[in-house]
CSV table of C-alpha atoms in Angstrom, one decimal:
chain,number,residue,atom,x,y,z
G,1,MET,CA,-9.4,-50.0,9.3
G,2,ASP,CA,-5.7,-50.4,9.2
G,3,ASN,CA,-4.3,-47.1,7.8
G,4,GLU,CA,-1.0,-48.8,6.8
G,5,LEU,CA,-2.9,-51.0,4.3
G,6,LEU,CA,-4.8,-48.0,3.1
G,7,LYS,CA,-1.6,-46.0,2.4
G,8,GLY,CA,-0.4,-48.5,-0.1
G,9,THR,CA,-3.6,-48.3,-2.2
G,10,LEU,CA,-4.0,-44.5,-2.3
G,11,SER,CA,-2.4,-44.1,-5.7
G,12,LEU,CA,-4.6,-46.9,-7.1
G,13,LEU,CA,-7.7,-45.2,-5.6
G,14,ILE,CA,-6.7,-41.8,-7.1
G,15,LEU,CA,-6.1,-43.2,-10.6
G,16,SER,CA,-9.3,-45.2,-10.4
G,17,LEU,CA,-11.4,-42.2,-9.5
G,18,LEU,CA,-9.8,-40.0,-12.1
G,19,SER,CA,-10.6,-42.6,-14.7
G,20,ARG,CA,-14.3,-41.7,-14.2
G,21,ARG,CA,-13.9,-38.0,-14.7
G,22,PRO,CA,-11.6,-35.1,-13.9
G,23,MET,CA,-11.8,-34.2,-10.2
G,24,TYR,CA,-10.2,-31.8,-7.8
G,25,GLY,CA,-8.7,-32.7,-4.5
G,26,TYR,CA,-11.6,-32.3,-2.1
G,27,GLU,CA,-13.9,-34.0,-4.6
G,28,LEU,CA,-11.6,-37.0,-4.7
G,29,ALA,CA,-11.7,-37.2,-0.9
G,30,ALA,CA,-15.4,-36.8,-0.7
G,31,THR,CA,-16.0,-39.4,-3.4
G,32,VAL,CA,-13.9,-42.0,-1.5
G,33,HIS,CA,-15.8,-41.2,1.7
G,34,GLU,CA,-19.1,-41.6,-0.1
G,35,ASP,CA,-18.3,-44.7,-2.1
G,36,THR,CA,-17.0,-46.5,1.0
G,37,ASP,CA,-19.8,-45.2,3.3
G,38,GLY,CA,-17.3,-43.6,5.5
G,39,ALA,CA,-15.3,-46.8,6.1
G,40,PHE,CA,-12.1,-45.2,5.0
G,41,ALA,CA,-11.0,-43.0,8.0
G,42,TRP,CA,-7.9,-41.4,6.5
G,43,ARG,CA,-6.1,-38.2,6.8
G,44,GLU,CA,-7.0,-36.1,3.8
G,45,GLY,CA,-3.7,-34.4,3.9
G,46,SER,CA,-2.1,-37.5,2.6
G,47,LEU,CA,-4.0,-37.1,-0.7
G,48,TYR,CA,-2.1,-34.1,-2.0
G,49,PRO,CA,1.4,-35.6,-1.7
G,50,ASN,CA,0.2,-38.6,-3.7
G,51,LEU,CA,-1.5,-36.4,-6.3
G,52,HIS,CA,1.6,-34.3,-6.7
G,53,LYS,CA,3.8,-37.5,-7.1
G,54,LEU,CA,1.5,-38.9,-9.7
G,55,GLU,CA,1.5,-35.6,-11.5
G,56,ALA,CA,5.3,-35.5,-11.4
G,57,ASP,CA,5.4,-39.1,-12.7
G,58,GLY,CA,3.1,-38.0,-15.6
G,59,CYS,CA,0.2,-40.3,-14.7
G,60,ILE,CA,-2.1,-37.3,-14.2
G,61,GLU,CA,-2.1,-33.7,-15.1
G,62,GLY,CA,-3.7,-30.7,-13.3
G,63,ASP,CA,-5.2,-27.4,-14.4
G,64,TRP,CA,-6.6,-24.5,-12.5
G,65,GLU,CA,-10.2,-23.6,-13.2
G,66,GLU,CA,-11.9,-20.6,-11.8
G,67,LYS,CA,-15.6,-20.9,-10.8
G,68,GLU,CA,-18.3,-18.3,-10.9
G,69,SER,CA,-17.9,-17.8,-7.2
G,70,GLY,CA,-14.3,-16.7,-7.8
G,71,ARG,CA,-12.9,-19.7,-6.2
G,72,LYS,CA,-10.1,-21.6,-8.0
G,73,ARG,CA,-9.9,-25.3,-8.1
G,74,ARG,CA,-7.2,-27.6,-9.5
G,75,TYR,CA,-8.7,-30.3,-11.6
G,76,TYR,CA,-6.8,-33.5,-12.2
G,77,ARG,CA,-7.3,-35.8,-15.2
G,78,LEU,CA,-5.8,-39.1,-16.2
G,79,THR,CA,-3.1,-39.2,-18.9
G,80,LYS,CA,-2.5,-42.0,-21.2
G,81,LYS,CA,0.4,-43.1,-19.1
G,82,GLY,CA,-1.9,-43.0,-16.1
G,83,ARG,CA,-4.4,-45.3,-17.7
G,84,ASP,CA,-1.6,-47.8,-18.4
G,85,VAL,CA,-0.4,-47.5,-14.8
G,86,LEU,CA,-3.9,-47.9,-13.6
G,87,ALA,CA,-4.4,-51.1,-15.5
G,88,ASP,CA,-1.1,-52.5,-14.1
G,89,LYS,CA,-2.0,-51.6,-10.6
G,90,ARG,CA,-5.5,-53.0,-10.9
G,91,GLN,CA,-4.1,-56.3,-12.2
G,92,SER,CA,-1.6,-56.3,-9.3
G,93,TRP,CA,-4.2,-55.5,-6.8
G,94,GLN,CA,-6.5,-58.3,-8.0
G,95,GLU,CA,-3.6,-60.8,-7.9
G,96,LEU,CA,-2.7,-59.6,-4.4
G,97,CYS,CA,-6.2,-59.8,-3.2
G,98,ALA,CA,-6.6,-63.3,-4.6
G,99,GLY,CA,-3.4,-64.5,-3.0
G,100,VAL,CA,-4.1,-62.9,0.4
G,101,ASN,CA,-7.7,-64.2,0.4
G,102,ALA,CA,-6.5,-67.7,-0.4
G,103,VAL,CA,-4.1,-67.7,2.5
G,104,LEU,CA,-6.7,-66.2,4.9
G,105,GLU,CA,-9.3,-68.8,3.8
G,106,LYS,CA,-7.0,-71.7,4.6
G,107,ASN,CA,-6.0,-70.2,7.9
G,108,HIS,CA,-9.6,-69.6,8.8
G,109,GLY,CA,-10.2,-73.4,8.5
G,110,HIS,CA,-7.5,-74.0,11.0
G,111,ALA,CA,-8.2,-71.1,13.5
L,1,MET,CA,-2.9,-14.2,11.2
L,2,ASP,CA,-6.0,-16.5,11.1
L,3,MET,CA,-6.1,-20.2,11.8
L,4,LEU,CA,-6.1,-21.3,8.2
L,5,GLU,CA,-3.1,-19.2,7.1
L,6,GLN,CA,-1.2,-20.2,10.2
L,7,TYR,CA,-1.8,-23.8,9.4
L,8,LEU,CA,-0.8,-23.4,5.8
L,9,ASP,CA,2.4,-21.6,6.9
L,10,GLN,CA,3.4,-24.5,9.0
L,11,VAL,CA,2.6,-27.0,6.3
L,12,CYS,CA,4.1,-25.3,3.2
L,13,ARG,CA,7.0,-23.3,4.5
L,14,ARG,CA,9.7,-25.9,3.8
L,15,ILE,CA,8.5,-27.1,0.4
L,16,ALA,CA,11.3,-26.9,-2.2
L,17,GLY,CA,10.8,-25.9,-5.8
L,18,ALA,CA,9.9,-22.8,-7.8
L,19,ARG,CA,7.9,-20.1,-6.0
L,20,ASP,CA,4.9,-20.5,-8.4
L,21,MET,CA,4.7,-24.2,-7.7
L,22,ARG,CA,4.8,-23.6,-3.9
L,23,GLN,CA,2.1,-20.9,-4.3
L,24,HIS,CA,0.0,-23.4,-6.2
L,25,VAL,CA,0.3,-26.1,-3.5
L,26,ARG,CA,-0.6,-23.6,-0.9
L,27,GLN,CA,-3.6,-22.4,-2.9
L,28,GLU,CA,-4.8,-26.0,-3.4
L,29,LEU,CA,-4.8,-26.7,0.3
L,30,ARG,CA,-6.4,-23.3,0.9
L,31,GLU,CA,-9.3,-24.3,-1.3
L,32,HIS,CA,-9.7,-27.8,0.2
L,33,LEU,CA,-10.0,-26.9,3.8
L,34,PRO,CA,-13.0,-24.4,3.5
L,35,ASP,CA,-14.8,-27.0,1.5
L,36,ALA,CA,-14.2,-29.6,4.2
L,37,ALA,CA,-15.2,-27.0,6.9
L,38,ALA,CA,-18.5,-26.3,5.1
L,39,VAL,CA,-19.6,-29.9,5.7
L,40,HIS,CA,-19.1,-29.5,9.4
L,41,GLU,CA,-20.9,-26.2,9.4
L,42,THR,CA,-23.8,-27.9,7.8
L,43,ALA,CA,-23.7,-30.5,10.7
L,44,GLY,CA,-24.1,-27.6,13.2
L,45,LEU,CA,-20.7,-26.4,14.2
L,46,SER,CA,-19.7,-22.8,14.2
L,47,LYS,CA,-17.4,-21.4,11.4
L,48,GLU,CA,-14.3,-21.6,13.6
L,49,GLN,CA,-15.1,-25.0,15.1
L,50,ALA,CA,-15.8,-26.3,11.6
L,51,LEU,CA,-12.5,-25.1,10.3
L,52,ALA,CA,-10.7,-26.5,13.3
L,53,LYS,CA,-12.4,-29.9,12.7
L,54,ALA,CA,-11.5,-29.8,9.0
L,55,ILE,CA,-7.8,-29.0,9.9
L,56,GLU,CA,-7.8,-31.8,12.4
L,57,ASP,CA,-9.2,-34.3,9.8
L,58,PHE,CA,-6.7,-33.1,7.2
L,59,GLY,CA,-3.8,-34.1,9.4
L,60,GLY,CA,-1.2,-32.6,11.8
L,61,PRO,CA,1.0,-29.9,10.2
L,62,ARG,CA,4.1,-31.9,10.6
L,63,GLU,CA,2.6,-35.0,9.1
L,64,VAL,CA,1.2,-33.2,6.0
L,65,ARG,CA,4.4,-31.2,5.7
L,66,ASP,CA,6.5,-34.4,5.7
L,67,GLY,CA,4.3,-35.9,3.0
L,68,LEU,CA,4.6,-32.8,0.8
L,69,GLU,CA,8.4,-32.7,1.4
L,70,ASP,CA,8.6,-36.3,0.2
L,71,ALA,CA,6.8,-35.3,-3.0
L,72,HIS,CA,8.6,-32.0,-3.6
L,73,GLY,CA,11.7,-32.0,-1.5
L,74,ALA,CA,12.6,-29.6,1.3
L,75,ARG,CA,14.2,-26.2,1.1
L,76,VAL,CA,17.6,-26.2,2.9
L,77,SER,CA,17.3,-22.5,3.8
L,78,ALA,CA,13.9,-23.1,5.5
L,79,ILE,CA,15.3,-26.1,7.4
L,80,VAL,CA,18.3,-24.1,8.6
L,81,LEU,CA,16.0,-21.3,9.6
L,82,GLU,CA,13.7,-23.6,11.5
L,83,LYS,CA,16.6,-25.3,13.3
L,84,ALA,CA,17.9,-21.8,14.2
L,85,MET,CA,14.5,-20.9,15.6
L,86,GLN,CA,14.4,-24.1,17.6
L,87,TRP,CA,17.8,-23.4,19.0
L,88,LYS,CA,16.8,-19.8,19.8
L,89,GLU,CA,13.7,-21.0,21.6
L,90,MET,CA,15.9,-23.5,23.6
L,91,THR,CA,18.4,-20.9,24.6
L,92,MET,CA,15.7,-18.3,25.4
L,93,LYS,CA,14.4,-20.7,28.1
L,94,ALA,CA,17.9,-20.7,29.7
L,95,LYS,CA,18.2,-17.0,29.3
L,96,TRP,CA,16.3,-16.1,32.4
L,97,LEU,CA,18.5,-18.4,34.4
L,98,TRP,CA,21.7,-16.9,33.2
L,99,THR,CA,20.5,-13.3,33.5
L,100,THR,CA,19.3,-14.0,37.1
L,101,TRP,CA,22.7,-15.4,38.0
L,102,ALA,CA,24.5,-12.5,36.4
L,103,HIS,CA,22.3,-10.0,38.4
L,104,LEU,CA,22.9,-12.0,41.6
L,105,ALA,CA,26.7,-12.3,41.1
L,106,LEU,CA,27.1,-8.6,40.4
L,107,ALA,CA,24.9,-7.7,43.4
L,108,ILE,CA,27.1,-9.9,45.6
L,109,VAL,CA,30.3,-8.3,44.3
L,110,ILE,CA,28.9,-4.8,44.9
L,111,ALA,CA,27.8,-5.7,48.4
L,112,LEU,CA,31.2,-7.2,49.2
L,113,GLU,CA,33.0,-4.1,47.9
L,114,VAL,CA,30.7,-1.7,49.8
L,115,SER,CA,31.2,-3.8,53.0
L,116,PHE,CA,35.0,-3.7,52.5
L,117,ILE,CA,35.0,0.0,52.0
L,118,CYS,CA,32.8,0.6,55.1
L,119,GLY,CA,35.0,-1.8,57.2
L,120,SER,CA,38.2,0.0,56.0
L,121,VAL,CA,36.7,3.4,56.8
L,122,VAL,CA,35.7,2.3,60.3
L,123,PHE,CA,38.7,0.2,61.3
L,124,LEU,CA,41.7,0.7,59.0
L,125,VAL,CA,41.7,4.3,58.0
L,126,PRO,CA,41.9,5.7,61.6
L,127,ARG,CA,44.9,3.4,62.3
L,128,PHE,CA,46.5,4.5,59.1
L,129,ASP,CA,45.8,8.1,59.9
L,130,TYR,CA,47.4,7.7,63.3
L,131,LEU,CA,50.5,6.0,61.9
L,132,ALA,CA,50.9,8.5,59.1
L,133,ARG,CA,50.5,11.6,61.2
L,134,HIS,CA,52.2,10.6,64.4
L,135,VAL,CA,54.7,8.0,63.5
L,136,TRP,CA,55.8,8.2,59.8
L,137,ARG,CA,55.5,11.9,59.5
L,138,GLY,CA,56.6,13.0,62.9
L,139,GLY,CA,60.2,11.9,62.9
L,140,THR,CA,60.9,8.5,61.5
L,141,SER,CA,63.5,7.9,58.9
L,142,MET,CA,60.9,9.1,56.4
L,143,GLY,CA,62.4,12.5,57.1
L,144,GLU,CA,60.6,15.2,55.3
L,145,SER,CA,57.0,14.3,54.7
L,146,SER,CA,56.8,12.5,51.4
L,147,GLY,CA,54.5,13.8,48.7
L,148,LEU,CA,52.9,10.3,48.5
L,149,LEU,CA,52.1,10.3,52.2
L,150,GLU,CA,50.5,13.7,52.0
L,151,TRP,CA,48.5,12.6,49.0
L,152,SER,CA,47.4,9.5,51.1
L,153,LEU,CA,46.3,11.7,54.0
L,154,ALA,CA,44.4,14.0,51.7
L,155,PHE,CA,42.8,11.0,50.0
L,156,PHE,CA,41.6,9.6,53.2
L,157,ASP,CA,40.3,13.0,54.4
L,158,GLY,CA,38.1,12.8,51.2
L,159,VAL,CA,37.1,9.2,52.0
L,160,ARG,CA,36.1,10.3,55.5
L,161,TRP,CA,34.1,13.1,54.1
L,162,TRP,CA,32.2,10.8,51.8
L,163,ALA,CA,31.7,8.3,54.7
L,164,GLN,CA,30.1,11.0,56.7
L,165,ASN,CA,27.9,12.1,53.8
L,166,TRP,CA,27.2,8.6,52.5
L,167,TRP,CA,23.5,9.5,52.0
L,168,ILE,CA,24.4,11.7,49.0
L,169,PRO,CA,25.7,8.9,46.7
L,170,ALA,CA,23.0,6.5,48.1
L,171,ILE,CA,20.2,8.9,47.2
L,172,ILE,CA,21.7,9.5,43.7
L,173,VAL,CA,22.0,5.8,43.0
L,174,ALA,CA,18.6,5.0,44.4
L,175,ALA,CA,17.0,7.8,42.3
L,176,LEU,CA,18.7,6.7,39.1
L,177,TRP,CA,17.6,3.2,39.7
L,178,VAL,CA,14.0,4.1,40.3
L,179,VAL,CA,13.9,6.3,37.2
L,180,PHE,CA,15.5,3.6,35.1
L,181,GLU,CA,13.1,0.9,36.2
L,182,TRP,CA,10.1,3.2,35.8
L,183,ARG,CA,10.8,4.9,32.5
L,184,VAL,CA,13.0,2.6,30.4
L,185,ARG,CA,11.1,0.3,28.0
L,186,SER,CA,13.8,-0.9,25.8
L,187,GLU,CA,14.1,-4.5,24.7
L,188,ASN,CA,17.7,-4.3,26.0
L,189,LYS,CA,16.6,-3.2,29.5
L,190,THR,CA,18.1,-6.3,31.2
L,191,LEU,CA,21.4,-5.8,29.4
L,192,MET,CA,21.3,-2.1,30.3
L,193,ARG,CA,20.7,-3.0,33.9
L,194,LEU,CA,23.6,-5.4,33.9
L,195,GLY,CA,25.8,-2.8,32.3
L,196,GLY,CA,25.0,-0.3,35.0
L,197,MET,CA,25.7,-2.7,37.8
L,198,SER,CA,28.9,-3.7,36.1
L,199,ALA,CA,30.0,-0.1,35.8
L,200,LEU,CA,29.2,0.4,39.5
L,201,ALA,CA,31.2,-2.7,40.4
L,202,VAL,CA,34.2,-1.5,38.3
L,203,GLY,CA,34.0,2.0,39.9
L,204,LEU,CA,34.0,0.5,43.4
L,205,THR,CA,36.9,-1.8,42.5
L,206,ALA,CA,38.9,1.2,41.3
L,207,GLY,CA,38.1,3.0,44.6
L,208,LEU,CA,39.1,-0.1,46.6
L,209,LEU,CA,42.4,-0.4,44.7
L,210,THR,CA,43.1,3.3,45.2
L,211,MET,CA,42.5,2.8,49.0
L,212,VAL,CA,44.9,-0.1,49.0
L,213,VAL,CA,47.6,1.9,47.2
L,214,ALA,CA,47.1,4.9,49.4
L,215,MET,CA,47.5,2.7,52.5
L,216,THR,CA,50.4,0.6,51.4
L,217,MET,CA,52.6,2.6,49.0
L,218,PRO,CA,53.7,5.5,51.1
L,219,PRO,CA,55.3,3.4,53.9
L,220,LEU,CA,56.6,0.8,51.4
L,221,LEU,CA,58.3,3.3,49.2
L,222,SER,CA,59.4,5.8,51.7
L,223,GLY,CA,60.8,3.8,54.6
L,224,PRO,CA,60.2,1.4,57.4
L,225,ILE,CA,56.6,0.9,58.3
L,226,LEU,CA,57.1,-0.5,61.7
L,227,ARG,CA,57.2,1.7,64.6
L,228,LEU,CA,60.6,2.3,66.1
L,229,GLU,CA,61.5,1.4,69.7
L,230,PRO,CA,60.2,4.2,71.9
L,231,GLN,CA,63.7,5.3,72.8
L,232,GLU,CA,64.9,5.5,69.3
L,233,HIS,CA,61.7,7.2,68.2
L,234,MET,CA,62.1,9.8,70.9
L,235,ALA,CA,65.7,10.5,69.9
L,236,LEU,CA,64.6,11.1,66.3
L,237,VAL,CA,61.7,13.3,67.4
L,238,LYS,CA,64.1,15.4,69.6
L,239,GLN,CA,66.4,15.8,66.6
L,240,ARG,CA,63.4,16.8,64.5
L,241,LEU,CA,62.3,19.4,67.0
L,242,GLU,CA,65.8,20.9,67.1
L,243,ASN,CA,66.1,21.0,63.3
L,244,ALA,CA,62.6,22.5,62.8
L,245,ALA,CA,63.2,25.1,65.5
L,246,THR,CA,66.4,26.2,63.8
L,247,ALA,CA,64.7,26.3,60.4
L,248,MET,CA,61.9,28.3,61.9
L,249,ASP,CA,64.2,30.9,63.3
L,250,ALA,CA,66.0,31.2,59.9
L,251,ALA,CA,62.7,31.6,58.1
L,252,ALA,CA,61.6,34.3,60.6
L,253,SER,CA,64.8,36.3,60.1
L,254,LYS,CA,64.4,36.1,56.3
L,255,GLY,CA,60.7,36.9,56.4
L,256,ASP,CA,59.8,33.7,54.5
L,257,TRP,CA,56.2,33.3,55.7
L,258,ASN,CA,55.6,30.0,53.8
L,259,GLU,CA,58.6,28.3,55.3
L,260,LEU,CA,57.7,29.7,58.7
L,261,ASP,CA,54.3,28.2,58.5
L,262,LYS,CA,55.7,24.9,57.3
L,263,GLN,CA,58.3,24.6,60.0
L,264,SER,CA,55.9,25.6,62.7
L,265,ARG,CA,53.7,22.7,61.6
L,266,GLN,CA,56.6,20.3,61.6
L,267,ILE,CA,57.3,21.3,65.2
L,268,SER,CA,53.7,20.8,66.1
L,269,TYR,CA,53.6,17.3,64.6
L,270,ALA,CA,56.8,16.4,66.4
L,271,ALA,CA,55.5,17.7,69.7
L,272,GLU,CA,52.2,15.7,69.3
L,273,THR,CA,54.3,12.6,68.5
L,274,LEU,CA,56.2,13.1,71.8
L,275,CYS,CA,52.9,13.0,73.7
L,276,ASN,CA,52.0,9.8,71.9
L,277,ILE,CA,55.3,7.9,72.5
L,278,TRP,CA,56.0,9.2,76.0
L,279,PRO,CA,53.7,6.7,77.7
L,280,ALA,CA,55.7,3.9,76.0
L,281,LEU,CA,58.9,4.9,77.8
L,282,SER,CA,60.0,3.6,81.1
L,283,ASP,CA,57.7,3.8,84.2
L,284,GLU,CA,59.9,6.5,85.7
L,285,GLN,CA,59.7,8.7,82.6
L,286,SER,CA,56.0,8.1,82.0
L,287,LYS,CA,55.3,9.5,85.4
L,288,ARG,CA,56.3,12.9,84.0
L,289,TYR,CA,53.7,12.6,81.2
L,290,SER,CA,51.6,15.4,82.7
L,291,ASP,CA,54.6,17.7,82.6
L,292,ILE,CA,55.2,16.9,78.9
L,293,TYR,CA,51.6,17.3,78.1
L,294,ARG,CA,51.4,20.7,79.7
L,295,ILE,CA,54.5,21.9,78.0
L,296,VAL,CA,53.4,20.6,74.6
L,297,HIS,CA,50.2,22.5,75.1
L,298,HIS,CA,52.1,25.7,75.6
L,299,VAL,CA,54.2,24.8,72.5
L,300,ALA,CA,51.0,24.3,70.5
L,301,VAL,CA,49.6,27.7,71.6
L,302,ALA,CA,52.8,29.5,70.7
L,303,LEU,CA,53.1,27.9,67.4
L,304,ALA,CA,49.5,28.6,66.6
L,305,ARG,CA,50.3,32.3,67.1
L,306,VAL,CA,53.3,31.9,64.8
L,307,ARG,CA,51.2,30.4,62.1
L,308,THR,CA,48.5,33.1,62.4
L,309,GLY,CA,51.2,35.7,62.1
L,310,ALA,CA,52.8,34.0,59.2
L,311,GLN,CA,49.5,33.7,57.4
L,312,SER,CA,48.6,37.3,58.0
L,313,HIS,CA,52.2,38.5,57.5
L,314,ASP,CA,52.2,40.0,60.9
L,315,SER,CA,55.9,40.2,62.1
L,316,LYS,CA,55.0,41.3,65.6
L,317,GLN,CA,52.7,38.3,66.2
L,318,VAL,CA,55.3,36.0,64.7
L,319,GLU,CA,58.0,37.4,67.0
L,320,GLN,CA,55.8,37.0,70.0
L,321,GLY,CA,54.9,33.5,69.0
L,322,ILE,CA,58.5,32.5,68.5
L,323,ALA,CA,59.5,34.0,71.9
L,324,ASP,CA,56.7,32.0,73.6
L,325,TYR,CA,57.8,28.9,71.8
L,326,ARG,CA,61.4,29.4,72.8
L,327,ALA,CA,60.4,29.6,76.5
L,328,ALA,CA,58.3,26.5,76.1
L,329,HIS,CA,61.0,24.8,74.2
L,330,GLU,CA,63.6,25.3,77.0
L,331,ARG,CA,61.2,23.7,79.4
L,332,LEU,CA,60.7,20.9,77.0
L,333,ARG,CA,64.4,20.4,76.5
L,334,ALA,CA,64.9,20.3,80.3
L,335,VAL,CA,62.4,17.4,80.5
L,336,LEU,CA,63.7,15.6,77.5
L,337,ASP,CA,67.3,15.9,78.6
L,338,VAL,CA,66.5,14.0,81.8
L,339,PRO,CA,68.2,10.6,81.4
L,340,THR,CA,65.8,8.2,79.8
L,341,ASN,CA,66.4,4.6,80.5
């Protein structure tokens, strides 16, 4: 899979996953991997910069939670602003996909 | 420092922002990687291999760091420090080249100076000694022996002594070097070695300059350095002999032992000079060299007796020595007064 295409959709993926339930960083990465059956081969390190940017933008908020094992995890959840941004991004994505697919379909007929 | 912390250092060290925020970012990554490593451990890898795989999947430290800096900004101080460390690493690679060259250059300088000193001792000092004792001192227009010339002669006597006992400084230097290389463990050892070599080079340079001064200053400051024509030289030596003999008689009558000793030496030097310049005279005169040589020998024996008497304040010995000298001096005068052309 082309990683450059994936980079542009990372924010959308993060917001979409957090719309299900609050998650921590590794859980987000593992869920993407599971949902796509491993099709997304991405660098997990790119997750945290995007998380922190979304947090700085106010789309998500994070809190530390300590588990029984003593380990601490930072759980992120969607804010209201984040839901609105998610809706916009989802709309944009669908329009983009439709437009790209339309072009590709026509090209396929001529290939 | 373990692999995980080392990786986190590389990733997080330049993140800008409050300390708490930076600590939280680091903690977040610190929690993520063991979780990812656990999956690989389950797949059969060892703990270390699993962590290494997790770090590899997470991304290269530079890549992740750039992403975090995009999100949080970069600390200027950390960037400056990193650039300084890179510069230091770059210069450290060149350090060995420069220190090697410095050692080599100093070794060459020291070797050249030692060679020059050895060459001077073997070739130049004997010639200077001859000129000083038999030409400049023995009757040229230098007149009385100059203090500078005497100092030069004493200096080169010292140089000759050290040349004959060269093994003493050689052993000292070798021993110091061995002890230094064996015992010194300082970080600045290279600089200390260079400092020692520089000090040795400076010392040798000072010694060389002193030799040059000792060789050139006395004749330059006191009179002509070129040897006179043999005839002129002999005339001066004759005059010198007469003056010194008169002065010696005067000293003997006054009982001035020091002056007696000094004048007797002057006569000796002048007489030696005669022996040296005689062969340069005409063929006719040089045929009488054996006469001169024999008479000068008698002069030397007589004067030796005078000096012994002067040193022990023995008037009788002095009188006998002067009497013997006068007899030899008359014979010498007879030879010297033969027309010389």
